[in-house]
C-alpha cells in the first residue's frame, strides 16, 4: 500500500464530465465478456464492502446469468463501519442491513450467484490481510476468473483486498482482473499512475445499465443521508455517476 496518501480520497473528486470527455477519445479497447472469460469455469467477485460488486462488475454478473456461468461473490466485510457515531444505525444493524441489501441486488443481476461472507472487520482489512489471503487460497480454483478492486484503488480496504487477491490467484493459478472504483475519484484523465494500457471497456446495453441502476438502488443505507449525524449519503450522486456509465473498465 505504498504511497497511499498520493491516492487520497477527499471532496467530490474528479467530475464525471471530465472523465466523459477523456474516455470518449481514450484508446481503451472494447472487449466482450465472452472473450475476457474464455476458458474460465467460474467467475469469483471479491468485494471489500457490500455494493462494490454492483458498482464494479454488474456487466460480468449479468453475463454470468445470461450464459449459465457460475458466479460466486466473496464479501470480505459486511460494511458495518460506514456510519460512525450514528444513532440511526448500530454496527450490527448496518452489517445485517448491508448483507440484506447485497442479497437483494444480486437477486436482480445474477439470481443464481452464491455469496460467501467472510465478515472481516470493516476498515481493518489490511490488519487481516494474511487471513484473507489464506481464505482466498482455500476458496479459489485454477479455472476461476477473479475480479477485485485494483490494488492501488485508494481505499485501504480495497487495496488490501486487491493485494490479497493478487497473491492468492498467483498461488492458485486463477486468472485475475482488477477494477478501478475509487480511482475515478482521486485520479485525473490520462493520469500516469493508472495503467491505462491494461484497461479494457466492458460494455453494458441500455437494459443492462437499467438493471445495474435498479440493483444499486437496493443499497438504501448508503444512498440516503443520516439524520442522526447530519451526514450526507455515503454514495452521493457525484460518486455513483462515475460508476453508472454504459461500460465498465477492467484492468487485465
mmCIF file of C-alpha atoms in Angstrom:
data_model
loop_
_atom_site.group_PDB
_atom_site.id
_atom_site.type_symbol
_atom_site.label_atom_id
_atom_site.label_comp_id
_atom_site.label_asym_id
_atom_site.label_seq_id
_atom_site.Cartn_x
_atom_site.Cartn_y
_atom_site.Cartn_z
ATOM 1 C CA UNK A 1 0.000 0.000 0.000
ATOM 2 C CA UNK A 2 2.935 2.224 -0.829
ATOM 3 C CA UNK A 3 2.241 5.980 -1.131
ATOM 4 C CA UNK A 4 -1.444 5.606 -0.288
ATOM 5 C CA UNK A 5 -1.611 9.324 0.539
ATOM 6 C CA UNK A 6 -0.961 10.130 -3.129
ATOM 7 C CA UNK A 7 -4.301 8.440 -3.831
ATOM 8 C CA UNK A 8 -6.183 10.326 -1.137
ATOM 9 C CA UNK A 9 -9.987 10.310 -1.294
ATOM 10 C CA UNK A 10 -11.459 13.667 -0.284
ATOM 11 C CA UNK A 11 -14.035 16.157 -1.516
ATOM 12 C CA UNK A 12 -16.022 15.357 -4.636
ATOM 13 C CA UNK A 13 -13.048 14.229 -6.702
ATOM 14 C CA UNK A 14 -12.738 14.429 -10.478
ATOM 15 C CA UNK A 15 -16.107 15.326 -12.057
ATOM 16 C CA UNK A 16 -17.667 12.739 -14.343
ATOM 17 C CA UNK A 17 -17.903 15.324 -17.144
ATOM 18 C CA UNK A 18 -14.093 15.447 -17.259
ATOM 19 C CA UNK A 19 -13.934 11.668 -17.446
ATOM 20 C CA UNK A 20 -16.588 11.512 -20.169
ATOM 21 C CA UNK A 21 -14.672 13.937 -22.366
ATOM 22 C CA UNK A 22 -11.441 11.982 -21.984
ATOM 23 C CA UNK A 23 -12.966 8.500 -22.202
ATOM 24 C CA UNK A 24 -14.709 9.429 -25.452
ATOM 25 C CA UNK A 25 -11.275 9.582 -27.094
ATOM 26 C CA UNK A 26 -9.197 7.299 -24.858
ATOM 27 C CA UNK A 27 -7.703 4.296 -26.665
ATOM 28 C CA UNK A 28 -9.351 1.685 -24.433
ATOM 29 C CA UNK A 29 -10.264 -1.491 -26.294
ATOM 30 C CA UNK A 30 -13.847 -2.711 -26.022
ATOM 31 C CA UNK A 31 -13.788 -6.364 -25.007
ATOM 32 C CA UNK A 32 -16.930 -8.511 -24.754
ATOM 33 C CA UNK A 33 -17.285 -10.680 -21.673
ATOM 34 C CA UNK A 34 -17.082 -13.950 -23.595
ATOM 35 C CA UNK A 35 -13.627 -13.024 -24.881
ATOM 36 C CA UNK A 36 -12.451 -11.940 -21.440
ATOM 37 C CA UNK A 37 -13.737 -15.098 -19.746
ATOM 38 C CA UNK A 38 -12.753 -17.634 -22.393
ATOM 39 C CA UNK A 39 -11.751 -20.917 -20.750
ATOM 40 C CA UNK A 40 -12.937 -19.905 -17.282
ATOM 41 C CA UNK A 41 -15.388 -22.190 -15.496
ATOM 42 C CA UNK A 42 -16.472 -19.813 -12.740
ATOM 43 C CA UNK A 43 -16.453 -16.091 -12.007
ATOM 44 C CA UNK A 44 -15.474 -15.023 -8.494
ATOM 45 C CA UNK A 45 -16.012 -11.418 -7.436
ATOM 46 C CA UNK A 46 -14.171 -10.382 -4.278
ATOM 47 C CA UNK A 47 -15.958 -7.375 -2.802
ATOM 48 C CA UNK A 48 -14.489 -5.376 0.103
ATOM 49 C CA UNK A 49 -17.880 -3.887 1.044
ATOM 50 C CA UNK A 50 -21.479 -4.646 0.090
ATOM 51 C CA UNK A 51 -22.208 -2.603 -3.079
ATOM 52 C CA UNK A 52 -18.667 -2.738 -4.513
ATOM 53 C CA UNK A 53 -19.611 -5.842 -6.501
ATOM 54 C CA UNK A 54 -22.521 -3.981 -8.134
ATOM 55 C CA UNK A 55 -20.591 -0.786 -8.823
ATOM 56 C CA UNK A 56 -17.632 -2.621 -10.357
ATOM 57 C CA UNK A 57 -18.836 -5.781 -12.087
ATOM 58 C CA UNK A 58 -22.535 -5.571 -12.979
ATOM 59 C CA UNK A 59 -21.768 -6.355 -16.628
ATOM 60 C CA UNK A 60 -19.867 -9.511 -15.720
ATOM 61 C CA UNK A 61 -22.595 -10.710 -13.358
ATOM 62 C CA UNK A 62 -25.294 -10.214 -15.979
ATOM 63 C CA UNK A 63 -23.183 -12.131 -18.486
ATOM 64 C CA UNK A 64 -22.905 -14.997 -15.994
ATOM 65 C CA UNK A 65 -26.663 -15.063 -15.520
ATOM 66 C CA UNK A 66 -27.381 -14.997 -19.252
ATOM 67 C CA UNK A 67 -24.856 -17.750 -20.020
ATOM 68 C CA UNK A 68 -25.334 -20.045 -17.007
ATOM 69 C CA UNK A 69 -21.756 -19.427 -15.886
ATOM 70 C CA UNK A 70 -21.382 -19.979 -12.126
ATOM 71 C CA UNK A 71 -20.753 -16.772 -10.181
ATOM 72 C CA UNK A 72 -19.602 -16.504 -6.576
ATOM 73 C CA UNK A 73 -19.332 -13.256 -4.621
ATOM 74 C CA UNK A 74 -16.893 -13.279 -1.710
ATOM 75 C CA UNK A 75 -17.943 -10.492 0.653
ATOM 76 C CA UNK A 76 -14.828 -9.508 2.587
ATOM 77 C CA UNK A 77 -16.545 -7.241 5.142
ATOM 78 C CA UNK A 78 -20.175 -6.525 5.959
ATOM 79 C CA UNK A 79 -19.666 -2.754 5.794
ATOM 80 C CA UNK A 80 -20.594 -2.175 9.422
ATOM 81 C CA UNK A 81 -18.310 0.856 9.841
ATOM 82 C CA UNK A 82 -19.927 3.098 7.221
ATOM 83 C CA UNK A 83 -21.876 5.270 9.711
ATOM 84 C CA UNK A 84 -19.631 6.081 12.708
ATOM 85 C CA UNK A 85 -21.435 7.759 15.592
ATOM 86 C CA UNK A 86 -24.860 7.152 14.088
ATOM 87 C CA UNK A 87 -27.903 6.912 16.339
ATOM 88 C CA UNK A 88 -29.869 5.532 13.416
ATOM 89 C CA UNK A 89 -27.593 2.557 12.819
ATOM 90 C CA UNK A 90 -25.534 0.403 15.159
ATOM 91 C CA UNK A 91 -22.666 -1.529 13.551
ATOM 92 C CA UNK A 92 -24.605 -4.791 13.957
ATOM 93 C CA UNK A 93 -27.688 -3.280 12.333
ATOM 94 C CA UNK A 94 -25.585 -1.968 9.464
ATOM 95 C CA UNK A 95 -23.948 -5.353 8.907
ATOM 96 C CA UNK A 96 -27.332 -7.059 8.732
ATOM 97 C CA UNK A 97 -28.845 -4.358 6.524
ATOM 98 C CA UNK A 98 -25.935 -4.264 4.102
ATOM 99 C CA UNK A 99 -25.786 -8.034 3.734
ATOM 100 C CA UNK A 100 -29.522 -7.977 3.032
ATOM 101 C CA UNK A 101 -29.121 -5.149 0.505
ATOM 102 C CA UNK A 102 -26.363 -7.065 -1.266
ATOM 103 C CA UNK A 103 -28.522 -10.190 -1.500
ATOM 104 C CA UNK A 104 -31.404 -8.154 -2.944
ATOM 105 C CA UNK A 105 -29.136 -6.520 -5.523
ATOM 106 C CA UNK A 106 -27.563 -9.811 -6.575
ATOM 107 C CA UNK A 107 -31.019 -11.346 -6.976
ATOM 108 C CA UNK A 108 -31.710 -8.684 -9.611
ATOM 109 C CA UNK A 109 -28.461 -9.075 -11.555
ATOM 110 C CA UNK A 110 -27.461 -12.706 -11.092
ATOM 111 C CA UNK A 111 -30.087 -14.704 -9.180
ATOM 112 C CA UNK A 112 -28.084 -17.916 -9.293
ATOM 113 C CA UNK A 113 -24.985 -16.416 -7.687
ATOM 114 C CA UNK A 114 -23.561 -17.639 -4.398
ATOM 115 C CA UNK A 115 -22.483 -15.263 -1.620
ATOM 116 C CA UNK A 116 -19.759 -16.179 0.866
ATOM 117 C CA UNK A 117 -19.485 -13.797 3.826
ATOM 118 C CA UNK A 118 -16.029 -13.614 5.442
ATOM 119 C CA UNK A 119 -17.056 -10.856 7.894
ATOM 120 C CA UNK A 120 -13.574 -9.396 8.291
ATOM 121 C CA UNK A 121 -13.905 -6.141 10.287
ATOM 122 C CA UNK A 122 -14.826 -3.196 8.080
ATOM 123 C CA UNK A 123 -11.967 -0.704 7.834
ATOM 124 C CA UNK A 124 -9.436 -3.280 9.062
ATOM 125 C CA UNK A 125 -8.832 -5.471 6.030
ATOM 126 C CA UNK A 126 -5.147 -4.550 5.939
ATOM 127 C CA UNK A 127 -4.750 -5.837 9.501
ATOM 128 C CA UNK A 128 -6.392 -9.113 8.459
ATOM 129 C CA UNK A 129 -4.777 -9.414 5.038
ATOM 130 C CA UNK A 130 -2.919 -12.688 5.793
ATOM 131 C CA UNK A 131 -6.210 -14.222 6.971
ATOM 132 C CA UNK A 132 -7.970 -13.004 3.831
ATOM 133 C CA UNK A 133 -5.251 -14.352 1.574
ATOM 134 C CA UNK A 134 -5.440 -17.741 3.300
ATOM 135 C CA UNK A 135 -9.228 -17.929 2.910
ATOM 136 C CA UNK A 136 -8.973 -16.983 -0.757
ATOM 137 C CA UNK A 137 -6.405 -19.703 -1.363
ATOM 138 C CA UNK A 138 -8.909 -22.184 0.080
ATOM 139 C CA UNK A 139 -11.858 -20.876 -1.934
ATOM 140 C CA UNK A 140 -10.326 -20.200 -5.356
ATOM 141 C CA UNK A 141 -9.702 -22.673 -8.179
ATOM 142 C CA UNK A 142 -7.278 -22.573 -11.082
ATOM 143 C CA UNK A 143 -10.165 -22.323 -13.574
ATOM 144 C CA UNK A 144 -11.667 -19.212 -11.922
ATOM 145 C CA UNK A 145 -11.759 -15.689 -13.291
ATOM 146 C CA UNK A 146 -11.332 -13.481 -10.229
ATOM 147 C CA UNK A 147 -12.444 -9.837 -10.123
ATOM 148 C CA UNK A 148 -11.439 -7.474 -7.325
ATOM 149 C CA UNK A 149 -10.690 -3.779 -6.758
ATOM 150 C CA UNK A 150 -7.431 -2.536 -8.242
ATOM 151 C CA UNK A 151 -4.687 -2.940 -5.663
ATOM 152 C CA UNK A 152 -3.931 0.817 -5.905
ATOM 153 C CA UNK A 153 -7.567 1.971 -5.775
ATOM 154 C CA UNK A 154 -7.046 4.473 -2.955
ATOM 155 C CA UNK A 155 -9.324 2.998 -0.267
ATOM 156 C CA UNK A 156 -7.289 0.965 2.273
ATOM 157 C CA UNK A 157 -9.784 -1.924 2.336
ATOM 158 C CA UNK A 158 -9.849 -2.016 -1.466
ATOM 159 C CA UNK A 159 -6.069 -2.025 -1.725
ATOM 160 C CA UNK A 160 -5.653 -4.763 0.890
ATOM 161 C CA UNK A 161 -8.294 -6.837 -0.889
ATOM 162 C CA UNK A 162 -6.559 -6.344 -4.228
ATOM 163 C CA UNK A 163 -3.185 -7.313 -2.789
ATOM 164 C CA UNK A 164 -4.626 -10.435 -1.150
ATOM 165 C CA UNK A 165 -6.322 -11.428 -4.397
ATOM 166 C CA UNK A 166 -3.118 -10.905 -6.373
ATOM 167 C CA UNK A 167 -1.189 -13.160 -4.004
ATOM 168 C CA UNK A 168 -3.892 -15.828 -3.798
ATOM 169 C CA UNK A 169 -4.511 -16.036 -7.546
ATOM 170 C CA UNK A 170 -0.784 -16.279 -8.212
ATOM 171 C CA UNK A 171 -0.641 -19.201 -5.777
ATOM 172 C CA UNK A 172 -3.741 -20.996 -7.072
ATOM 173 C CA UNK A 173 -3.341 -20.185 -10.761
ATOM 174 C CA UNK A 174 -6.624 -18.289 -11.199
ATOM 175 C CA UNK A 175 -6.942 -15.517 -13.749
ATOM 176 C CA UNK A 176 -7.035 -12.069 -12.079
ATOM 177 C CA UNK A 177 -8.844 -8.937 -13.239
ATOM 178 C CA UNK A 178 -8.699 -5.709 -11.234
ATOM 179 C CA UNK A 179 -11.321 -2.978 -11.326
ATOM 180 C CA UNK A 180 -10.873 0.739 -10.549
ATOM 181 C CA UNK A 181 -13.615 2.024 -8.237
ATOM 182 C CA UNK A 182 -12.340 4.934 -6.117
ATOM 183 C CA UNK A 183 -9.632 5.507 -8.721
ATOM 184 C CA UNK A 184 -12.151 7.609 -10.658
ATOM 185 C CA UNK A 185 -12.313 9.931 -7.636
ATOM 186 C CA UNK A 186 -8.647 10.724 -6.986
ATOM 187 C CA UNK A 187 -7.157 10.195 -10.451
ATOM 188 C CA UNK A 188 -7.426 12.575 -13.400
ATOM 189 C CA UNK A 189 -7.887 11.852 -17.115
ATOM 190 C CA UNK A 190 -4.718 10.325 -18.516
ATOM 191 C CA UNK A 191 -3.212 10.050 -15.014
ATOM 192 C CA UNK A 192 0.135 8.286 -15.359
ATOM 193 C CA UNK A 193 -0.373 6.474 -12.047
ATOM 194 C CA UNK A 194 -3.089 4.364 -13.682
ATOM 195 C CA UNK A 195 -2.044 1.545 -16.087
ATOM 196 C CA UNK A 196 -4.403 2.550 -18.888
ATOM 197 C CA UNK A 197 -2.576 0.239 -21.287
ATOM 198 C CA UNK A 198 -4.070 -2.687 -19.339
ATOM 199 C CA UNK A 199 -7.602 -1.250 -19.363
ATOM 200 C CA UNK A 200 -10.491 -2.584 -21.427
ATOM 201 C CA UNK A 201 -14.116 -1.484 -21.664
ATOM 202 C CA UNK A 202 -16.845 -3.953 -20.767
ATOM 203 C CA UNK A 203 -19.993 -2.630 -22.490
ATOM 204 C CA UNK A 204 -23.448 -2.541 -20.907
ATOM 205 C CA UNK A 205 -26.577 -2.417 -23.038
ATOM 206 C CA UNK A 206 -29.305 0.056 -22.085
ATOM 207 C CA UNK A 207 -31.231 -2.782 -20.436
ATOM 208 C CA UNK A 208 -28.152 -3.962 -18.532
ATOM 209 C CA UNK A 209 -27.434 -0.438 -17.304
ATOM 210 C CA UNK A 210 -31.037 -0.084 -16.143
ATOM 211 C CA UNK A 211 -30.692 -3.313 -14.175
ATOM 212 C CA UNK A 212 -27.433 -2.095 -12.660
ATOM 213 C CA UNK A 213 -29.115 1.138 -11.549
ATOM 214 C CA UNK A 214 -32.010 -0.833 -10.087
ATOM 215 C CA UNK A 215 -29.600 -3.122 -8.233
ATOM 216 C CA UNK A 216 -27.713 -0.142 -6.835
ATOM 217 C CA UNK A 217 -30.977 1.323 -5.548
ATOM 218 C CA UNK A 218 -31.191 -1.622 -3.129
ATOM 219 C CA UNK A 219 -28.404 -0.054 -1.036
ATOM 220 C CA UNK A 220 -30.625 2.416 0.772
ATOM 221 C CA UNK A 221 -28.293 2.557 3.784
ATOM 222 C CA UNK A 222 -25.619 4.060 1.534
ATOM 223 C CA UNK A 223 -27.827 6.231 -0.679
ATOM 224 C CA UNK A 224 -29.771 8.122 1.994
ATOM 225 C CA UNK A 225 -28.449 10.760 4.429
ATOM 226 C CA UNK A 226 -28.182 10.002 8.135
ATOM 227 C CA UNK A 227 -30.413 12.483 10.016
ATOM 228 C CA UNK A 228 -28.906 11.442 13.357
ATOM 229 C CA UNK A 229 -25.471 12.788 12.390
ATOM 230 C CA UNK A 230 -26.377 15.231 9.628
ATOM 231 C CA UNK A 231 -24.003 13.441 7.268
ATOM 232 C CA UNK A 232 -24.816 13.137 3.554
ATOM 233 C CA UNK A 233 -25.178 9.769 1.817
ATOM 234 C CA UNK A 234 -22.118 7.534 1.739
ATOM 235 C CA UNK A 235 -22.705 7.188 -2.012
ATOM 236 C CA UNK A 236 -23.770 10.624 -3.263
ATOM 237 C CA UNK A 237 -24.800 11.122 -6.869
ATOM 238 C CA UNK A 238 -21.487 12.667 -7.882
ATOM 239 C CA UNK A 239 -19.773 9.420 -6.809
ATOM 240 C CA UNK A 240 -22.205 6.970 -8.392
ATOM 241 C CA UNK A 241 -22.194 8.951 -11.663
ATOM 242 C CA UNK A 242 -18.630 7.773 -12.298
ATOM 243 C CA UNK A 243 -19.721 4.137 -11.996
ATOM 244 C CA UNK A 244 -23.048 4.188 -13.834
ATOM 245 C CA UNK A 245 -21.706 4.508 -17.367
ATOM 246 C CA UNK A 246 -22.706 2.325 -20.302
ATOM 247 C CA UNK A 247 -19.451 0.434 -19.847
ATOM 248 C CA UNK A 248 -17.208 -0.725 -17.004
ATOM 249 C CA UNK A 249 -13.418 -0.544 -17.064
ATOM 250 C CA UNK A 250 -11.377 -3.598 -16.164
ATOM 251 C CA UNK A 251 -7.596 -3.947 -15.846
ATOM 252 C CA UNK A 252 -6.365 -7.202 -17.321
#
